PDB file of C-alpha atoms in Angstrom:
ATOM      1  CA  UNK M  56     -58.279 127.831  44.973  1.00  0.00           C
ATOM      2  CA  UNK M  57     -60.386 125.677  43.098  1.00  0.00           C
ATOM      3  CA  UNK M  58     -61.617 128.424  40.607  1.00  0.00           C
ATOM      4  CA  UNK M  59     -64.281 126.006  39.075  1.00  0.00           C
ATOM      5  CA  UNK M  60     -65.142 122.501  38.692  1.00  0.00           C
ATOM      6  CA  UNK M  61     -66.031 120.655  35.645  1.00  0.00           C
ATOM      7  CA  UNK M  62     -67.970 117.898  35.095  1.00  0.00           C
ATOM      8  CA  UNK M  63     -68.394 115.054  31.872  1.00  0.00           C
ATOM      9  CA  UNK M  64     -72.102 113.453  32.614  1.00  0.00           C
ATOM     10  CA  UNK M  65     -72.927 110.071  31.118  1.00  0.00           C
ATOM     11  CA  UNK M  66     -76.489 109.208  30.829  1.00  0.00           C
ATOM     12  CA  UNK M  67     -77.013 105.615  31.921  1.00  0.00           C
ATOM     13  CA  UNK M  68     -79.529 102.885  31.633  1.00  0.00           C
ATOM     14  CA  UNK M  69     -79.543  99.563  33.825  1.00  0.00           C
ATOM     15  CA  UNK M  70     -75.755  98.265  33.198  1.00  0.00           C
ATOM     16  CA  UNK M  71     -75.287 100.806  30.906  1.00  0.00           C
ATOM     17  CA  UNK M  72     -73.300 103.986  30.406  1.00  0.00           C
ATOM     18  CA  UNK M  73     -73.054 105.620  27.424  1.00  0.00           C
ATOM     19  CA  UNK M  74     -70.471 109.269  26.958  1.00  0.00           C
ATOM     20  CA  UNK M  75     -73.166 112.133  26.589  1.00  0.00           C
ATOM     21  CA  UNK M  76     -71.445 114.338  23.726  1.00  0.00           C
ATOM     22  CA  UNK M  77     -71.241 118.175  24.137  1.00  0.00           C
ATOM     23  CA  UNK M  78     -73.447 119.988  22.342  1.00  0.00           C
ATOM     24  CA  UNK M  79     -75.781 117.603  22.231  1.00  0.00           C
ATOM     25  CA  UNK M  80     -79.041 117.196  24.698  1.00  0.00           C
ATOM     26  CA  UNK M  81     -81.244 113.991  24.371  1.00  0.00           C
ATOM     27  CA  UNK M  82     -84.249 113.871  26.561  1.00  0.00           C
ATOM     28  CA  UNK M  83     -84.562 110.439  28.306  1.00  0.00           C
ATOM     29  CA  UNK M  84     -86.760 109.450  30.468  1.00  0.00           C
ATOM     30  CA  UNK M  85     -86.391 106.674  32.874  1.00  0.00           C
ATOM     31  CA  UNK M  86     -82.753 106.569  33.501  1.00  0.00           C
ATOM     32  CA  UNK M  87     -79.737 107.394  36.109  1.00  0.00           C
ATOM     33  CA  UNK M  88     -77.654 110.395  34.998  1.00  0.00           C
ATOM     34  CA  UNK M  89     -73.949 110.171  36.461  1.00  0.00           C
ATOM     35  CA  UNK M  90     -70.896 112.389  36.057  1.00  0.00           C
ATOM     36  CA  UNK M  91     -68.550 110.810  34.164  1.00  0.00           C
ATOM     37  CA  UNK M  92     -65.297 113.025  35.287  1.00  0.00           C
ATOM     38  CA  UNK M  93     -65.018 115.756  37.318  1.00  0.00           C
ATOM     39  CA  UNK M  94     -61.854 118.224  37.850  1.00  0.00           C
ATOM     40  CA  UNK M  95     -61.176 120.850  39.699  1.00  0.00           C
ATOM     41  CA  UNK M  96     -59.155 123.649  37.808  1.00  0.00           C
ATOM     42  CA  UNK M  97     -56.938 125.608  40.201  1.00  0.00           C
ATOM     43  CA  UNK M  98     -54.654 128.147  39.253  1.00  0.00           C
ATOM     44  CA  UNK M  99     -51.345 127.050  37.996  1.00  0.00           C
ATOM     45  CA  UNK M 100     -49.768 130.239  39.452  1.00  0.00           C
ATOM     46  CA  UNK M 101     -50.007 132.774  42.150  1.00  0.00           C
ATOM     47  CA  UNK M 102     -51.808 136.276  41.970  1.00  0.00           C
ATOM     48  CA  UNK M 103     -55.098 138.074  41.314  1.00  0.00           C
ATOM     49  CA  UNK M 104     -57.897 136.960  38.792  1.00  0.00           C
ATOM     50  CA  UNK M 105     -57.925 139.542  36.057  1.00  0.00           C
ATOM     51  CA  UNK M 106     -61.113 137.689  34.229  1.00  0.00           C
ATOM     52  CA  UNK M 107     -63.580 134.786  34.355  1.00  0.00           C
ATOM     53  CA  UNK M 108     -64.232 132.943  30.886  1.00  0.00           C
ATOM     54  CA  UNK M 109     -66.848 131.014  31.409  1.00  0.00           C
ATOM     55  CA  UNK M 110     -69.789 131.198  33.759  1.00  0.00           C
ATOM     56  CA  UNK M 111     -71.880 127.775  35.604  1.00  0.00           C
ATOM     57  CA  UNK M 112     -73.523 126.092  33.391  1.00  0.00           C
ATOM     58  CA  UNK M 113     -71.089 126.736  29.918  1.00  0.00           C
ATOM     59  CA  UNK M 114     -69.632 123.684  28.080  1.00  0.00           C
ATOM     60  CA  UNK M 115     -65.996 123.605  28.098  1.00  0.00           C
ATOM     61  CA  UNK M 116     -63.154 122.074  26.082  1.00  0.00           C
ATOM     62  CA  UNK M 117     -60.127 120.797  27.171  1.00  0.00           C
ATOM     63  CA  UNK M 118     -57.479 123.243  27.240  1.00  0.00           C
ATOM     64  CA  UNK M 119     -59.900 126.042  26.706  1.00  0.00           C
ATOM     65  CA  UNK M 120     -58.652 129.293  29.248  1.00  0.00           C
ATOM     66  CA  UNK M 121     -61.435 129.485  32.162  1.00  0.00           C
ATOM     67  CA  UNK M 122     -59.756 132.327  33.504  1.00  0.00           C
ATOM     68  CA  UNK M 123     -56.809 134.652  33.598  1.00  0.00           C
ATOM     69  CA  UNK M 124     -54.843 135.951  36.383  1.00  0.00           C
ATOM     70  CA  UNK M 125     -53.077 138.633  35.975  1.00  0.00           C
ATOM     71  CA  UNK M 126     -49.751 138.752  33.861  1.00  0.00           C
ATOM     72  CA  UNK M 127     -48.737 142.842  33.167  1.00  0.00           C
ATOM     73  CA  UNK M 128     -45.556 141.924  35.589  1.00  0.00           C
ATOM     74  CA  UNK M 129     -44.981 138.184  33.815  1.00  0.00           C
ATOM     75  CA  UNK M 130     -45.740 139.850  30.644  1.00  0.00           C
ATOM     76  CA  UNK M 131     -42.912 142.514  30.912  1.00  0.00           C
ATOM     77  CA  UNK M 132     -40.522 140.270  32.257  1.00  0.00           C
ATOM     78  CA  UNK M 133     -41.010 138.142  29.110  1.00  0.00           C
ATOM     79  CA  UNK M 134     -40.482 141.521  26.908  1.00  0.00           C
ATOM     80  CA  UNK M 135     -37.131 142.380  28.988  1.00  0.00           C
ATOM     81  CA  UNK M 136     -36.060 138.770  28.505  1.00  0.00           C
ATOM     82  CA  UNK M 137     -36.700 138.491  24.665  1.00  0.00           C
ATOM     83  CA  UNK M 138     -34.669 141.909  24.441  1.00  0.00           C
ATOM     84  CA  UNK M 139     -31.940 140.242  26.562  1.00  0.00           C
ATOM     85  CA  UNK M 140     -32.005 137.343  23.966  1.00  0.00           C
ATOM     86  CA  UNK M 141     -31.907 139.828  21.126  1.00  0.00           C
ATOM     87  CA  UNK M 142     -29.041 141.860  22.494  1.00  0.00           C
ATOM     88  CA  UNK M 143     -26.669 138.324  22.946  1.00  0.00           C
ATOM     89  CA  UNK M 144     -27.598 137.214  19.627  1.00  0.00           C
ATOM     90  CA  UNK M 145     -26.573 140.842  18.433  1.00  0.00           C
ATOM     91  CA  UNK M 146     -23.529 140.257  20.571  1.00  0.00           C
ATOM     92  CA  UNK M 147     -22.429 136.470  19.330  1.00  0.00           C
ATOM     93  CA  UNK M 148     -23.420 137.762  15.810  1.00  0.00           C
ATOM     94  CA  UNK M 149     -20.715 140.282  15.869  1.00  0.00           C
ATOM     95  CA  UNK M 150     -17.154 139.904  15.017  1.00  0.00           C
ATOM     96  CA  UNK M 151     -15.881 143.338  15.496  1.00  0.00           C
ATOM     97  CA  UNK M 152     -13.392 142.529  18.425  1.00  0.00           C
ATOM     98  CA  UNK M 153     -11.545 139.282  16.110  1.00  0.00           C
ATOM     99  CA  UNK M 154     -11.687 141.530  13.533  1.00  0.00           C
ATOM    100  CA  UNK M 155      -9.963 144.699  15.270  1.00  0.00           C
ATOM    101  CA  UNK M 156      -7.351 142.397  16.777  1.00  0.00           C
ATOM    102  CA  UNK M 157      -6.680 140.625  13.310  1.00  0.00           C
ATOM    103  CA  UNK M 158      -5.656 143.929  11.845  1.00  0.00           C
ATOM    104  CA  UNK M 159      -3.855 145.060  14.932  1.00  0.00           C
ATOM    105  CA  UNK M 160      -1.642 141.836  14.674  1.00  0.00           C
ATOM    106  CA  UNK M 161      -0.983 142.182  10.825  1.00  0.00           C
ATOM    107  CA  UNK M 162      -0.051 146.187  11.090  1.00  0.00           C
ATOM    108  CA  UNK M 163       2.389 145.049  14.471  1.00  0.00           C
ATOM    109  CA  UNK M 164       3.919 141.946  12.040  1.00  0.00           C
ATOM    110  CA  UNK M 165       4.190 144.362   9.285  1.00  0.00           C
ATOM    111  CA  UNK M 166       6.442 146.924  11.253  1.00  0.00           C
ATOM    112  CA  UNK M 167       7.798 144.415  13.129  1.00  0.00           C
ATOM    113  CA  UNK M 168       9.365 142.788   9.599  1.00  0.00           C
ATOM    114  CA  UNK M 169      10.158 146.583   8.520  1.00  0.00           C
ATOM    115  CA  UNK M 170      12.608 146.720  11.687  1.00  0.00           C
ATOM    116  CA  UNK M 171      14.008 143.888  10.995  1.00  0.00           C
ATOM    117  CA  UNK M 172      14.421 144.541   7.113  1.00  0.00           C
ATOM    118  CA  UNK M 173      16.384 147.698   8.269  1.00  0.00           C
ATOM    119  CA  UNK M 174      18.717 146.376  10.675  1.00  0.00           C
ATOM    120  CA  UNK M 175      19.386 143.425   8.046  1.00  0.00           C
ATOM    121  CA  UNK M 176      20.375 146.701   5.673  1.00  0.00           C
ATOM    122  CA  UNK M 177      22.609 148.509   8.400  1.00  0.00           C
ATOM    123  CA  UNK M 178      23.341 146.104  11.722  1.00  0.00           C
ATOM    124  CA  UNK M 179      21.527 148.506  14.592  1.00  0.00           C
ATOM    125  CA  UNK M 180      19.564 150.818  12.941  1.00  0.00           C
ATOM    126  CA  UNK M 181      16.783 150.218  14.916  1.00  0.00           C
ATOM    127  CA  UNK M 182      17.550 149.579  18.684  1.00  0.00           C
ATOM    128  CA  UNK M 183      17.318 145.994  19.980  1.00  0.00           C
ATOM    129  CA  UNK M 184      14.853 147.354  22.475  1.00  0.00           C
ATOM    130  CA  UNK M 185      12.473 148.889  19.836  1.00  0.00           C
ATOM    131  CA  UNK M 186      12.619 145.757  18.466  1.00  0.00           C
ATOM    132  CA  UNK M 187      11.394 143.762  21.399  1.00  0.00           C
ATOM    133  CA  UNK M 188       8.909 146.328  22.135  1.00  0.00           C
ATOM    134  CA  UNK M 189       7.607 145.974  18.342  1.00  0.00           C
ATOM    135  CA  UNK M 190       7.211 141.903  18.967  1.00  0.00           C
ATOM    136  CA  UNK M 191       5.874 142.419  22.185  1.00  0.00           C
ATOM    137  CA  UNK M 192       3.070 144.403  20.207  1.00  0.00           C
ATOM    138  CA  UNK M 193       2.854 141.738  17.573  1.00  0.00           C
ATOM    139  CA  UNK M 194       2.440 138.804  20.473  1.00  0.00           C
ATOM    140  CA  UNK M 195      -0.057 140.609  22.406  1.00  0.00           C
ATOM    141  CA  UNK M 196      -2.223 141.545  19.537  1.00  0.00           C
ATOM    142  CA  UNK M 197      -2.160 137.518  18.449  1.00  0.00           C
ATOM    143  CA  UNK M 198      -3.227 137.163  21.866  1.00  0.00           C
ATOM    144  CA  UNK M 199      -6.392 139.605  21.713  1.00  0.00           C
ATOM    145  CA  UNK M 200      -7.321 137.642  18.529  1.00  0.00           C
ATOM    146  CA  UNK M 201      -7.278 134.349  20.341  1.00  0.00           C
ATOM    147  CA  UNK M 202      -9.555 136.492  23.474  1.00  0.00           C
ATOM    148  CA  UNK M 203     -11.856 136.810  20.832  1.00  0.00           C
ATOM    149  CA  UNK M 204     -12.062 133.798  19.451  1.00  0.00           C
ATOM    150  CA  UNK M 205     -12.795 132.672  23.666  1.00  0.00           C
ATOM    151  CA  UNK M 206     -15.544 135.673  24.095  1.00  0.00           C
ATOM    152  CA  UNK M 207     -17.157 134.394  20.648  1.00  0.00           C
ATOM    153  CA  UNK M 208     -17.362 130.847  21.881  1.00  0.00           C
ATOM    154  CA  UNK M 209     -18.569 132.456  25.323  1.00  0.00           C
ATOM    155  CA  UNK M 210     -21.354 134.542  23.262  1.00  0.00           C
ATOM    156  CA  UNK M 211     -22.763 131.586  22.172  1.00  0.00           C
ATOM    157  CA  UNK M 212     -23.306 129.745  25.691  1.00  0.00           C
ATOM    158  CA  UNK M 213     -24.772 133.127  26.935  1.00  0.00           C
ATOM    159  CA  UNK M 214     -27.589 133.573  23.415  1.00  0.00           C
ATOM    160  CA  UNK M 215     -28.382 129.710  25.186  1.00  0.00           C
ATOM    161  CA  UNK M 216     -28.918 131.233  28.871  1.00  0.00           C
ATOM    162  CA  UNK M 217     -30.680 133.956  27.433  1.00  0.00           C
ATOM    163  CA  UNK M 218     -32.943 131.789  25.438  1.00  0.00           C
ATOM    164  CA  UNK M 219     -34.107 129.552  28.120  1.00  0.00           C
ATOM    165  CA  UNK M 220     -34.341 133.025  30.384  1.00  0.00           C
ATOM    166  CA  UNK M 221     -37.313 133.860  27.435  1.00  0.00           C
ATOM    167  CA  UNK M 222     -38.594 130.241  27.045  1.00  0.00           C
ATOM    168  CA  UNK M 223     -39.317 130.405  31.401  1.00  0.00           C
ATOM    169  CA  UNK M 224     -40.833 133.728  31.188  1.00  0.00           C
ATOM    170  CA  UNK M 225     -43.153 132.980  28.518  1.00  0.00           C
ATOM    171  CA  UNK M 226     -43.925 129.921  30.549  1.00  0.00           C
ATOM    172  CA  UNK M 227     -44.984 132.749  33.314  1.00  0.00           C
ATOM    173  CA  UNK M 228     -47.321 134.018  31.453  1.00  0.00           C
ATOM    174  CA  UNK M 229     -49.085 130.954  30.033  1.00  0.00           C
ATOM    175  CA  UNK M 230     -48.862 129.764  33.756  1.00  0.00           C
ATOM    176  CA  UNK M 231     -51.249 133.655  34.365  1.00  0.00           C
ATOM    177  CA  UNK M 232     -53.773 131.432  32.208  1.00  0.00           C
ATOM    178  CA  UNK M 233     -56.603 128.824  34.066  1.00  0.00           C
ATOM    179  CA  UNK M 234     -57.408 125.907  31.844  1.00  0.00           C
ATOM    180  CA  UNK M 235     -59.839 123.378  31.832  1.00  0.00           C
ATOM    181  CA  UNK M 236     -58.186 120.525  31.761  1.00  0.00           C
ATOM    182  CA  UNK M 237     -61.105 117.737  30.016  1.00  0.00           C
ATOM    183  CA  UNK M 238     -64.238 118.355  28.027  1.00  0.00           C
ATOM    184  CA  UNK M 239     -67.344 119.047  30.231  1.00  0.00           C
ATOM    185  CA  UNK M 240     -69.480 121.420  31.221  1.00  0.00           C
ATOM    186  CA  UNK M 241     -68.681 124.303  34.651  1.00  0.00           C
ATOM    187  CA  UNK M 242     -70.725 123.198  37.707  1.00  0.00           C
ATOM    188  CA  UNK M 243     -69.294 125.790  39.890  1.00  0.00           C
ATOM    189  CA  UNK M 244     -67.058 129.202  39.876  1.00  0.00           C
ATOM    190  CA  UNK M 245     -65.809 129.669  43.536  1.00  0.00           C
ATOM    191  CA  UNK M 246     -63.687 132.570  42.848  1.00  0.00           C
ATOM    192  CA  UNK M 247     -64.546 136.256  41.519  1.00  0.00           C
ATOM    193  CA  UNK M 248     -62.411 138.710  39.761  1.00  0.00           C
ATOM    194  CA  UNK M 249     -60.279 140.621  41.211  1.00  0.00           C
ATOM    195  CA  UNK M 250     -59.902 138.213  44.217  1.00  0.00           C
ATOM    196  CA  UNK M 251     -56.206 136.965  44.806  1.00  0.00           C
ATOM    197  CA  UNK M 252     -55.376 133.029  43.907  1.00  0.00           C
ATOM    198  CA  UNK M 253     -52.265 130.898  44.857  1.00  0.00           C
ATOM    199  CA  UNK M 254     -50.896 128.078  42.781  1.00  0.00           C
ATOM    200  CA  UNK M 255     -53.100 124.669  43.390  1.00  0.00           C
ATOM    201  CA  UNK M 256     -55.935 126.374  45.186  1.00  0.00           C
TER     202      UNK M 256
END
């Protein structure tokens, strides 16, 4: 669609062309009027003008919305992706699970050197099977500690993939938005609201 077109007129004498500034009108007589630049503004995005900005015959700026399309759906999938971002920093923020296993390894060490502090008092007072089973305990809670280390370094990577996941959404929504892309003045709306767009028309 090309939902408008906007012009830049220069007012010109004989071999001359001089930039007519917005907001300004000069009367002239005697003398060739040309348009200076002319752009279409399409939509940057598919889906179904919500509101025109600007009507023929309004001076424009560049980057100034013309229209928006729009963006309830691209505007909730930017919410659900800023609370996915949220919830991974939460995540990578917390160190519950090193923690936990930290304290599961010390209490396992602790008992383990109690069992051994026994049977260095009387030779098998602890069997050499509770014993293994004790270290066993003791290695595998070492082990958790280093898991978390691993899922905190993985935490990280995903707060990144969330990020971007919230930086493309919000680029959804500004996407919803038509702008005019130079400094002019509309010449012509060819679409109404509530009509549906795609990207480039």
């Amino acid at each position: 669609m090309r939902a408008l077109v906007i012009a830049l007129a220069a007012l010109g004498l004989p071999g001359t062309i001089f930039a007519q500034p917005i907001g300004h009108i000069h009367q002239v007589s005697h003398c060739i009027v040309k348009v200076k630049d002319e752009a279409d503004v399409p939509a940057r995005a598919p889906g179904q003008l919500k509101s025109i900005a600007v009507t023929e015959g309004d001076r424009v700026q560049a980057n100034q919305v013309a229209a928006h399309l729009d963006d309830r759906e691209a505007q909730k999938q930017h919410e659900i992706a800023t609370i996915r971002w949220a919830a991974a920093q939460h995540e990578a923020e917390s160190d519950i699970g090193k923690r936990s296993a930290i304290a599961q390894a010390k209490t396992a060490h602790m008992e383990l050197r109690r069992i051994d502090s026994a049977n260095r008092r009387v030779f098998g007072t602890v069997p050499a099977s509770e014993r293994d089973r004790q270290e066993q305990e003791w290695q595998q809670a070492l082990l958790r500690g280093e898991q978390a280390d691993h899922e905190h370094d993985t935490s990280t990577y995903e707060v990144q993939l969330r990020h971007a996941e919230m930086q493309a959404a919000e680029l959804v929504v500004e996407l919803k938005s038509v702008r005019s892309p130079i400094d002019g003045q509309v010449v012509e709306v060819y679409k109404h609201v509530g009509e549906a767009v795609q990207a480039g028309e």
